[in-house]
GROMACS .gro file of C-alpha atoms in nm:
model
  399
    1UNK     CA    1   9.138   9.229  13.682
    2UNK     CA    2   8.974   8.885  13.591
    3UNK     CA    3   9.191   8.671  13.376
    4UNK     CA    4   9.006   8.555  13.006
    5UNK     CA    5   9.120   8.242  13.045
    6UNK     CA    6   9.022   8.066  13.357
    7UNK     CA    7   9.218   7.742  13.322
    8UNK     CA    8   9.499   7.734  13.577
    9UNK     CA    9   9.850   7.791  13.388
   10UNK     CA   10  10.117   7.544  13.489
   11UNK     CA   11  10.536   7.524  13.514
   12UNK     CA   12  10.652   7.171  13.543
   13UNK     CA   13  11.022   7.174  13.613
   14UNK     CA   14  11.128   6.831  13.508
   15UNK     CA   15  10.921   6.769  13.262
   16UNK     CA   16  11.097   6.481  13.063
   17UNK     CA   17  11.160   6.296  13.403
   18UNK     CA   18  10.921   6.015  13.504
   19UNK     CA   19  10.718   6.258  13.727
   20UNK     CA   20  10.737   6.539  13.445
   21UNK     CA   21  10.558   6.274  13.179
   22UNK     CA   22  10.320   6.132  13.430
   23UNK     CA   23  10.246   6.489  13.491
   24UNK     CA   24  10.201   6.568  13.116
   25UNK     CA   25   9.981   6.228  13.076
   26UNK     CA   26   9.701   6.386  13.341
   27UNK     CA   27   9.695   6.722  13.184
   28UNK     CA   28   9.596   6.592  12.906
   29UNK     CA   29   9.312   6.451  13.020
   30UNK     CA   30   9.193   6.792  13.150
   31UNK     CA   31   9.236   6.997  12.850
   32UNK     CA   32   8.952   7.273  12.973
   33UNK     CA   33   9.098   7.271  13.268
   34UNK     CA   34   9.497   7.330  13.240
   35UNK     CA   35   9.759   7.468  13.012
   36UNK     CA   36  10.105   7.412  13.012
   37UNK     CA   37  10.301   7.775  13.068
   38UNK     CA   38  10.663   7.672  13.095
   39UNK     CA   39  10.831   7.308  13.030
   40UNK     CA   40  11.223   7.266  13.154
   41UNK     CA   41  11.480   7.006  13.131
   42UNK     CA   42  11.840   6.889  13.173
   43UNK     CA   43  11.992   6.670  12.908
   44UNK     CA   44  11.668   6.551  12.672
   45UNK     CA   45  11.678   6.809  12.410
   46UNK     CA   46  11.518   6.585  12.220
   47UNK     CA   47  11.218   6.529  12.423
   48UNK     CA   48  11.142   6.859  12.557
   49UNK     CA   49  11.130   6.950  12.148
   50UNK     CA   50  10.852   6.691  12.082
   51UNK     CA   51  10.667   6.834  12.444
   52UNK     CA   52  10.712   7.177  12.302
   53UNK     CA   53  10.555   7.100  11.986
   54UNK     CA   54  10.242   6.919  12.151
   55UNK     CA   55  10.193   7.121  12.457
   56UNK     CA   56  10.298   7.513  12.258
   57UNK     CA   57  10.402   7.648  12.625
   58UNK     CA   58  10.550   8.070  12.610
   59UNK     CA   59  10.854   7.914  12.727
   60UNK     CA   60  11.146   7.639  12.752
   61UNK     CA   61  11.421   7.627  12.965
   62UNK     CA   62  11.761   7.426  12.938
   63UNK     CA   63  12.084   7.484  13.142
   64UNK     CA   64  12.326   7.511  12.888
   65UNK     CA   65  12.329   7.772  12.582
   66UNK     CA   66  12.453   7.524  12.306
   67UNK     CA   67  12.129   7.307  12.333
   68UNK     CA   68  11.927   7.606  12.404
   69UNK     CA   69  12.019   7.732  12.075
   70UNK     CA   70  11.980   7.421  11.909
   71UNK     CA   71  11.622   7.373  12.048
   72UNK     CA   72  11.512   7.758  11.964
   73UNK     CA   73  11.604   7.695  11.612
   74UNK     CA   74  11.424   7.351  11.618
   75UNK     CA   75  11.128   7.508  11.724
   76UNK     CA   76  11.124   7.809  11.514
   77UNK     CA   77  11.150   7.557  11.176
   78UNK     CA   78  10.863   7.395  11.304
   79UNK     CA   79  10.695   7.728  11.341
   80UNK     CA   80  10.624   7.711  11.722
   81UNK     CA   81  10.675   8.091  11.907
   82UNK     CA   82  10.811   7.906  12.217
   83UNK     CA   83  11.112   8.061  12.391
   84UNK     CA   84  11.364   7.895  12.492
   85UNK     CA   85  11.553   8.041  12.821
   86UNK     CA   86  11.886   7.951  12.946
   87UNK     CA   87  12.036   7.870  13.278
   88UNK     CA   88  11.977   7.818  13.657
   89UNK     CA   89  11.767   8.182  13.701
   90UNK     CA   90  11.534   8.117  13.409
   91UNK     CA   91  11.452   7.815  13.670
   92UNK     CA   92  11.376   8.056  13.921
   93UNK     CA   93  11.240   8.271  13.726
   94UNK     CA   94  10.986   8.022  13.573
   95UNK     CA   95  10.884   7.934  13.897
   96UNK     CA   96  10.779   8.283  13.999
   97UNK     CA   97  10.688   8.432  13.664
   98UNK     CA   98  10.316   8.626  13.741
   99UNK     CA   99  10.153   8.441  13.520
  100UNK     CA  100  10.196   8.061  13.602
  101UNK     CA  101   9.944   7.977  13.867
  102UNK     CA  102  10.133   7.643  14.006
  103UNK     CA  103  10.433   7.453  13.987
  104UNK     CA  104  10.545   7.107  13.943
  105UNK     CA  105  10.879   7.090  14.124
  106UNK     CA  106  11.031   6.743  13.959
  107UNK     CA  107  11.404   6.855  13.937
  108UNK     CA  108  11.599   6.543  14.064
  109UNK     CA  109  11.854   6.665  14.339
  110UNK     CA  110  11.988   7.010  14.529
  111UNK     CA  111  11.955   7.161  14.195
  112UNK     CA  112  11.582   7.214  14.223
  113UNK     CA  113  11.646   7.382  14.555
  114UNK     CA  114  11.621   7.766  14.434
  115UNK     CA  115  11.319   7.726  14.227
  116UNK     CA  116  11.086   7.582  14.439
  117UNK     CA  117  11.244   7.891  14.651
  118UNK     CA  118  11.120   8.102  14.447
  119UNK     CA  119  10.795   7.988  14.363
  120UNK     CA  120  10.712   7.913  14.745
  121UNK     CA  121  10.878   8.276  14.801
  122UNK     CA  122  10.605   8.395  14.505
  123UNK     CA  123  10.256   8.243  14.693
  124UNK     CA  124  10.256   7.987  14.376
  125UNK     CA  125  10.046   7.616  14.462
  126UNK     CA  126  10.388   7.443  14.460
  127UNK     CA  127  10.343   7.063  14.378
  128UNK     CA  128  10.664   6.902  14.595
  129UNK     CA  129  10.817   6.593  14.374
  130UNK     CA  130  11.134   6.711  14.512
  131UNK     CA  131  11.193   6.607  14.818
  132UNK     CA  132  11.564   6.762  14.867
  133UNK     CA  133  11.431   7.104  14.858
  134UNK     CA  134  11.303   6.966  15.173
  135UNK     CA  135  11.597   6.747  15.320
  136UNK     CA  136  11.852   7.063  15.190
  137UNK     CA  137  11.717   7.355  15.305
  138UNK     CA  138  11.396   7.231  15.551
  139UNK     CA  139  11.373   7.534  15.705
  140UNK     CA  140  11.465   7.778  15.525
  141UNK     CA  141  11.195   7.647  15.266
  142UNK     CA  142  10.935   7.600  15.517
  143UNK     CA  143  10.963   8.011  15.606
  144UNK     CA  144  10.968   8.090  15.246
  145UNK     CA  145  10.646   7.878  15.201
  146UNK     CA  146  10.512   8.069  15.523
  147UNK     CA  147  10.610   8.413  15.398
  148UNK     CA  148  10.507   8.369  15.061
  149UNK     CA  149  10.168   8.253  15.143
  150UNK     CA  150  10.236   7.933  14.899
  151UNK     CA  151   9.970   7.672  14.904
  152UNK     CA  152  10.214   7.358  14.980
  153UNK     CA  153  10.098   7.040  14.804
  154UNK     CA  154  10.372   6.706  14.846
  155UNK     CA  155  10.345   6.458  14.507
  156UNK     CA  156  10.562   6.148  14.679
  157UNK     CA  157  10.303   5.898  14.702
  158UNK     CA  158  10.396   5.829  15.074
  159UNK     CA  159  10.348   6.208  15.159
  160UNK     CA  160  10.052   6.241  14.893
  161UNK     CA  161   9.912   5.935  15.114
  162UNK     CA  162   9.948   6.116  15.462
  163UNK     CA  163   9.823   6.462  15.355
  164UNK     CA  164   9.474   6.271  15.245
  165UNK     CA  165   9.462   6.106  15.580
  166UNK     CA  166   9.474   6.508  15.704
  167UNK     CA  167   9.191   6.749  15.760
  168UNK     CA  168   9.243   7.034  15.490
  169UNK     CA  169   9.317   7.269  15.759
  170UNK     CA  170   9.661   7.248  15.874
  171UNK     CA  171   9.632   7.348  16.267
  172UNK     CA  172   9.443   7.065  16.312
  173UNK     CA  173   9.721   6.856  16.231
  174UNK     CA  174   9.889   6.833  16.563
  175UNK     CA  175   9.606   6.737  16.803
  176UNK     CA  176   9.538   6.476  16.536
  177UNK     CA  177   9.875   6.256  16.483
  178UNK     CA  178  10.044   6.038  16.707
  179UNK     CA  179  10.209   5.941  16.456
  180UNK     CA  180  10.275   5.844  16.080
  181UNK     CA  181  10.409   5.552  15.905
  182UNK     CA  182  10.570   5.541  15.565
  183UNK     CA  183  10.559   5.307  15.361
  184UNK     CA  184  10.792   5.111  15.160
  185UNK     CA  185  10.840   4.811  14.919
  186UNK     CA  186  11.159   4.705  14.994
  187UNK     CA  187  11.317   4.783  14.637
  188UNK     CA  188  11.473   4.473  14.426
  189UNK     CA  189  11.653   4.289  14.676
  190UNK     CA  190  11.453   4.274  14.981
  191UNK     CA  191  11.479   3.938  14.958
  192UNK     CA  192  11.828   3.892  14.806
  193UNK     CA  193  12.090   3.744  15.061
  194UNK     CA  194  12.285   4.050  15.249
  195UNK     CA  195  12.637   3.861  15.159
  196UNK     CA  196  12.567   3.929  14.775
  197UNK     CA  197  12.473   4.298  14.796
  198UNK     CA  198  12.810   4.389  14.673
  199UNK     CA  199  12.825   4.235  14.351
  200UNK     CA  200  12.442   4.429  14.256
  201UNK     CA  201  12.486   4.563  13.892
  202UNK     CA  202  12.351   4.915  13.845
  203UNK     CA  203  12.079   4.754  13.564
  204UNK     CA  204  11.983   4.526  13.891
  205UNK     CA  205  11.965   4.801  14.128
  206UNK     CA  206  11.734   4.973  13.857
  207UNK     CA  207  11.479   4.735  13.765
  208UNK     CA  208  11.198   4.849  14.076
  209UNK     CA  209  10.956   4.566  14.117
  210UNK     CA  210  10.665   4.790  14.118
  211UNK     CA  211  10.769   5.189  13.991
  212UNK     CA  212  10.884   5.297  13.711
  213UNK     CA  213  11.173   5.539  13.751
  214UNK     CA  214  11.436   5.733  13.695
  215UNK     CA  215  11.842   5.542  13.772
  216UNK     CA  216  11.937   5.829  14.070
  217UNK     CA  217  11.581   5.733  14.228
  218UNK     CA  218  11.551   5.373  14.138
  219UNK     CA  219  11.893   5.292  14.306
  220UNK     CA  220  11.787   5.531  14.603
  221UNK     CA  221  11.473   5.258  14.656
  222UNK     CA  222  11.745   4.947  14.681
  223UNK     CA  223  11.928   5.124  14.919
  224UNK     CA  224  11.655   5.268  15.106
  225UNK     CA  225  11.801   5.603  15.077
  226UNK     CA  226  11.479   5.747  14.911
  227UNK     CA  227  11.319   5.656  15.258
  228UNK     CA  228  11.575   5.832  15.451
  229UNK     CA  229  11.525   6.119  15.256
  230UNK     CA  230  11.108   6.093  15.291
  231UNK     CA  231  11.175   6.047  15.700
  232UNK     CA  232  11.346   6.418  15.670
  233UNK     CA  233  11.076   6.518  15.395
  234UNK     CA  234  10.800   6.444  15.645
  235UNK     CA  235  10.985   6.595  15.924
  236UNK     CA  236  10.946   6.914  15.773
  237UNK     CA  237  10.621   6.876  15.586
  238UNK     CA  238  10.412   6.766  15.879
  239UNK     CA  239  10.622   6.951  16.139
  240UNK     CA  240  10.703   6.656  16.351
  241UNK     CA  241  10.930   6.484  16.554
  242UNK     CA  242  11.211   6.274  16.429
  243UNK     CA  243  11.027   5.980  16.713
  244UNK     CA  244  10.707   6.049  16.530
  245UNK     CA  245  10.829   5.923  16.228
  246UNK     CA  246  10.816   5.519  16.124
  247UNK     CA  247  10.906   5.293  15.871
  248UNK     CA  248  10.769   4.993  15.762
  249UNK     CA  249  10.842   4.758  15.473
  250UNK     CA  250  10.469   4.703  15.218
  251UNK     CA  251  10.634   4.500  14.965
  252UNK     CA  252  10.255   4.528  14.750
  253UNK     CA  253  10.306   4.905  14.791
  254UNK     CA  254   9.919   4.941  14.796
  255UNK     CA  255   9.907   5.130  15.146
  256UNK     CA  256  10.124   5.438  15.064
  257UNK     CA  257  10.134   5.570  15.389
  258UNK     CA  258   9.950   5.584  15.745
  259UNK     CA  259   9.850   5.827  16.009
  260UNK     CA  260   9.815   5.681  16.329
  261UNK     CA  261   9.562   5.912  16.520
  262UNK     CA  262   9.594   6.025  16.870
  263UNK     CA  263   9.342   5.760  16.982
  264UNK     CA  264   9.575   5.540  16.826
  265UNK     CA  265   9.265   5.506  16.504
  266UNK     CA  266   9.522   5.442  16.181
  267UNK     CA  267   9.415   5.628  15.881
  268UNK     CA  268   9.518   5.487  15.522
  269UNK     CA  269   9.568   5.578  15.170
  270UNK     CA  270   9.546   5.267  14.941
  271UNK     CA  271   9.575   5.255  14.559
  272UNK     CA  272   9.774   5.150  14.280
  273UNK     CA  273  10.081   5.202  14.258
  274UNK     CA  274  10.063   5.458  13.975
  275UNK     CA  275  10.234   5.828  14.013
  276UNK     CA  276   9.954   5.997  13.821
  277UNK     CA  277   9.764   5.940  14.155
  278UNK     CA  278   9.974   6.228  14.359
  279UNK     CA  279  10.008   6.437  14.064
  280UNK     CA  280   9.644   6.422  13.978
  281UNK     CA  281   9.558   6.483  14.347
  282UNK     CA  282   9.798   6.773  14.361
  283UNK     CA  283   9.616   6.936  14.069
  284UNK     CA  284   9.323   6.896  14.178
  285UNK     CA  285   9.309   6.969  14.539
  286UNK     CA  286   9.032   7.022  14.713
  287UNK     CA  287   8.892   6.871  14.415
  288UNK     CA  288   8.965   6.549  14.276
  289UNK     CA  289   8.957   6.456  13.899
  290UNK     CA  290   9.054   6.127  13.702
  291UNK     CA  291   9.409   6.048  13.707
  292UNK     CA  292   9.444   5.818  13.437
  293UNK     CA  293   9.534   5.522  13.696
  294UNK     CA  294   9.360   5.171  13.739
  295UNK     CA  295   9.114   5.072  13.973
  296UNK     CA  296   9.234   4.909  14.279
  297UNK     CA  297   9.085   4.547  14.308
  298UNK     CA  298   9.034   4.407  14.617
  299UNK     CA  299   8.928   4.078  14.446
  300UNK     CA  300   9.245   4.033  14.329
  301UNK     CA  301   9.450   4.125  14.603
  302UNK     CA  302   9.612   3.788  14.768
  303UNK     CA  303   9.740   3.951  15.049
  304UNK     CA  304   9.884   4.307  15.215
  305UNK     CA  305  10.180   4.237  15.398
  306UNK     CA  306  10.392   4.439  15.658
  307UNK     CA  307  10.744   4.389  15.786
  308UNK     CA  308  11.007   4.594  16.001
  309UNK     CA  309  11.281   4.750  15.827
  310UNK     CA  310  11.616   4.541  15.838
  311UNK     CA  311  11.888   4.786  15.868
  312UNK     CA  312  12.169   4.570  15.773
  313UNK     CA  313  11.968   4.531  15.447
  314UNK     CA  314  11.921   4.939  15.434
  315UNK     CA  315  12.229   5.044  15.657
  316UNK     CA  316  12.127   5.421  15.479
  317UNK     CA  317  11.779   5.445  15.649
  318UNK     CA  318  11.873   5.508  15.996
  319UNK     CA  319  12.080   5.781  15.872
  320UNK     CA  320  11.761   5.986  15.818
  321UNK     CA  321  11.736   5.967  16.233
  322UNK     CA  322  12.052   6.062  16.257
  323UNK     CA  323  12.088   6.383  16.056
  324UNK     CA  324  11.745   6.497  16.196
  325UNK     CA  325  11.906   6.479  16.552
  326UNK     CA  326  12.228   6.606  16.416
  327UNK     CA  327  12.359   6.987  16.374
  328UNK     CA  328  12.152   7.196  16.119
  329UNK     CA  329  12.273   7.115  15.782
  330UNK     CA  330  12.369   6.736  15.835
  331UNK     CA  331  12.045   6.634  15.644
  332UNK     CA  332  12.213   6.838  15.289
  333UNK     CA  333  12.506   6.669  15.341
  334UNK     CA  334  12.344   6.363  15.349
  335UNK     CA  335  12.191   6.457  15.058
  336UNK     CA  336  12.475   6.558  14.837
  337UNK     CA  337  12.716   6.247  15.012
  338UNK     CA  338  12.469   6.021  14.815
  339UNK     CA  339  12.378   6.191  14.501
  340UNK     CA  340  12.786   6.169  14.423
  341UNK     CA  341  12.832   5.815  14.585
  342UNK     CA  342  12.501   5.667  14.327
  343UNK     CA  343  12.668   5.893  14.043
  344UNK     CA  344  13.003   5.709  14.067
  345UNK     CA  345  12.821   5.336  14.129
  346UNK     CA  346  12.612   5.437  13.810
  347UNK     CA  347  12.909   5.495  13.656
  348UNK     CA  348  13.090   5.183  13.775
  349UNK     CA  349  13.331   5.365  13.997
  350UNK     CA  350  13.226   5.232  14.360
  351UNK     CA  351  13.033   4.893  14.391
  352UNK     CA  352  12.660   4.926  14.582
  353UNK     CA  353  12.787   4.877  14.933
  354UNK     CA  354  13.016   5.149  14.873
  355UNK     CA  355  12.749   5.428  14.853
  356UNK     CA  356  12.684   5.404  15.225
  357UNK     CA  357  13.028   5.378  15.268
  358UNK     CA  358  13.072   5.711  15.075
  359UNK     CA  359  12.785   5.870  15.298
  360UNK     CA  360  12.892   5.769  15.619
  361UNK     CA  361  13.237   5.889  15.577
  362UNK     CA  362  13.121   6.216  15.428
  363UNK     CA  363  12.912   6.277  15.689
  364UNK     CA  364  13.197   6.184  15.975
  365UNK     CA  365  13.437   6.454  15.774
  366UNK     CA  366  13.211   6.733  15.675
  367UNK     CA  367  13.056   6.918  16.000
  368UNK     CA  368  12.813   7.219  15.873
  369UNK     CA  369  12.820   7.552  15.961
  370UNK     CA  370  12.567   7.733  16.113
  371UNK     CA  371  12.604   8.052  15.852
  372UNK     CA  372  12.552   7.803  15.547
  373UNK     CA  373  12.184   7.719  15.647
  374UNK     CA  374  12.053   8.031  15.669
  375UNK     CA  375  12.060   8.100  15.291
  376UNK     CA  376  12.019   7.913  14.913
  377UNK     CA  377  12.399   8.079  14.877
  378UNK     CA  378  12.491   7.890  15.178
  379UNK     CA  379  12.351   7.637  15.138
  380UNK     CA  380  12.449   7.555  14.774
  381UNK     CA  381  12.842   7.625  14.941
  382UNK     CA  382  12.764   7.393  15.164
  383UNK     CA  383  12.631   7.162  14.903
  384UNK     CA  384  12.980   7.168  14.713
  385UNK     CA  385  13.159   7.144  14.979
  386UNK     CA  386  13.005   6.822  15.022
  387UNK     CA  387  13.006   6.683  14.653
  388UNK     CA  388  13.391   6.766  14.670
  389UNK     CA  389  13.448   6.547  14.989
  390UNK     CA  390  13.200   6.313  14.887
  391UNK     CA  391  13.385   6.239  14.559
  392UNK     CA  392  13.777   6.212  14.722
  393UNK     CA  393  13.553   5.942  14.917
  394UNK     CA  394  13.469   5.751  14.635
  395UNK     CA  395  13.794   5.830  14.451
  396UNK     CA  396  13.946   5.614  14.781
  397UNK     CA  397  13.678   5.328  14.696
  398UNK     CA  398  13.749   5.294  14.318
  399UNK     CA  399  13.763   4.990  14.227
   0.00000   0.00000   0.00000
């Protein structure tokens, strides 16, 4: 049966996050070409109420019935037939619904886990802008993907950057790469004397010299952590080694990311530094349409420069070559170590240094087991498990 309505139907999980917006800014610059099925969010009632109204999609999700309520009754005085879902399986089931062609996964943390699940488990085109669905459950999300026959797209811009440098067809992949090289700027105090890291505010570890984004992800780039998290992203995207995985500090953050070719040719993708790049790319692919972004000029470019990783500056990124090597399930704990050590410095609980000093000591008394990896019911065990230790960590910090 051919569908009336050829333009591809989308489910952006996230949507009032940076990536969410960005997302919603390219879409509508492709009206014949897109329509927004499903819209979710977390806290921003608010928001997703004025994206409901513009965008009309068949359905809303929130995770709690009070604001669900609030929102359904918002929408219906405003005369909009949207329906607003509650709760965790409306996620999942969102994500797999029949009619929603592809998926913007742009949930912030473990939480996102089961519904890119279940789209990748549904053959969706699942558009990755979460990369702990990745550093959580790596493999069990790389068999669903597999099994499910999902058309795998990453929207980090260092991931975006080194799928372009790829040939379209995957099993060419390996006889091609020697290596890759992420990128990264370096965050607001690569230049900041070490000695003074502890006193960073959180509105200092927030303000990114060149992204705009959210506080989890923003204080993730002045630790680093958000590279130790691509490193195990790119492990499992690219199916590589842990060795064939570098780092290198781009404080212009013009070169997203590099491949470095068998015959040791390196491959680039350069461009603003402007989300709507990945997303549009991800929308697009093969194809590729305007993305709303400026044009890179070379003219004005004083220089591109390139510098190793300090990790006494980042004492978090070599972490990421550590859990890789580790036992299965050391990268989610990792994961959920640090999204409850920059929860309680957000909060003012822990000073900077001490989310390393969270993660390190939640990984040295939480060992995984092997049962809790082979499942999203596992897994998310495993994942409190974590969060529990994780916060009698920073408990022992307070300051």
């Amino acid at each position: 049966m051919t569908r009336l309505n050829s333009r591809l139907r989308i489910c952006i999980l996230g949507s009032t996050g940076s990536i969410g917006t960005s997302t919603l800014d390219v879409l509508s610059r492709h009206p014949e070409r897109f329509e927004v099925f499903a819209l979710t969010a977390h806290q921003r009632v608010d928001e997703l109420l004025a994206q409901c109204l513009t965008w009309r999609p068949k359905f809303a999700v929130l995770p709690e019935s009070g604001p669900a309520q609030t929102l359904q009754a918002q929408l219906r005085d405003a005369g909009s037939d949207t329906a607003v879902l509650v709760g965790p399986q409306a996620l999942c089931e969102m994500a797999s619904h029949p009619d929603v062609d592809a998926v913007m996964a742009a949930i912030v943390g473990a939480a996102g886990l089961p519904p890119c699940l279940a789209a990748a488990r549904a053959g969706k085109r699942l558009m990755l802008a979460n990369k702990e669905a990745l550093v959580v459950g790596g493999a069990l999300f790389m068999s669903a993907v597999r099994e499910g026959g999902a058309h795998l797209l990453p929207i980090d811009s260092e991931h975006s950057a080194i799928f372009q440098c790829l040939p379209e067809d995957r099993r060419a992949w390996p006889a091609r790469i020697d290596h890759i090289i992420l990128t990264a700027s370096g965050g607001p105090f690569r230049t900041r004397d070490v000695d003074t890291l502890s006193s960073v505010t959180p509105d200092q570890a927030c303000a990114h010299p060149n992204w705009v984004m959210g506080r989890k992800i923003s204080v993730d780039s002045a630790t680093m952590m958000n590279k130790a998290l691509e490193v195990i992203e790119a492990r499992w995207l690219f199916d590589l080694t842990p060795e064939q995985i570098k780092v290198v500090i781009h404080p212009q953050s013009i070169v997203h990311s590099m491949v470095v070719c068998r015959d040791h040719s390196v491959l680039a993708q350069m461009g603003t530094p402007d989300m709507r790049v990945p997303i549009a790319y991800g929308l697009s692919f093969p194809e590729r349409m305007a993305s709303g972004a400026g044009l890179l000029d070379f003219t004005s470019l004083s220089a591109l420069t390139f510098e190793p990783a300090d990790f006494q500056r980042y004492p978090g990124l070599p972490l990421a070559w550590e859990t890789l090597r580790g036992p299965e399930g050391s990268t989610a704990v990792l994961n959920a170590a640090n999204e409850v050590a920059v929860a309680a410095f957000l909060a003012g609980t822990i000073g900077f240094d001490g989310i390393h000093e969270v993660n390190v000591r939640t990984l040295g008394s939480v060992r995984p087991e092997p049962d809790e990896c082979c499942s999203v019911e596992g897994l998310i065990e495993l994942d409190a498990r974590v969060r529990r230790a994780a916060s009698k960590q920073a408990e022992r910090l307070a300051r």
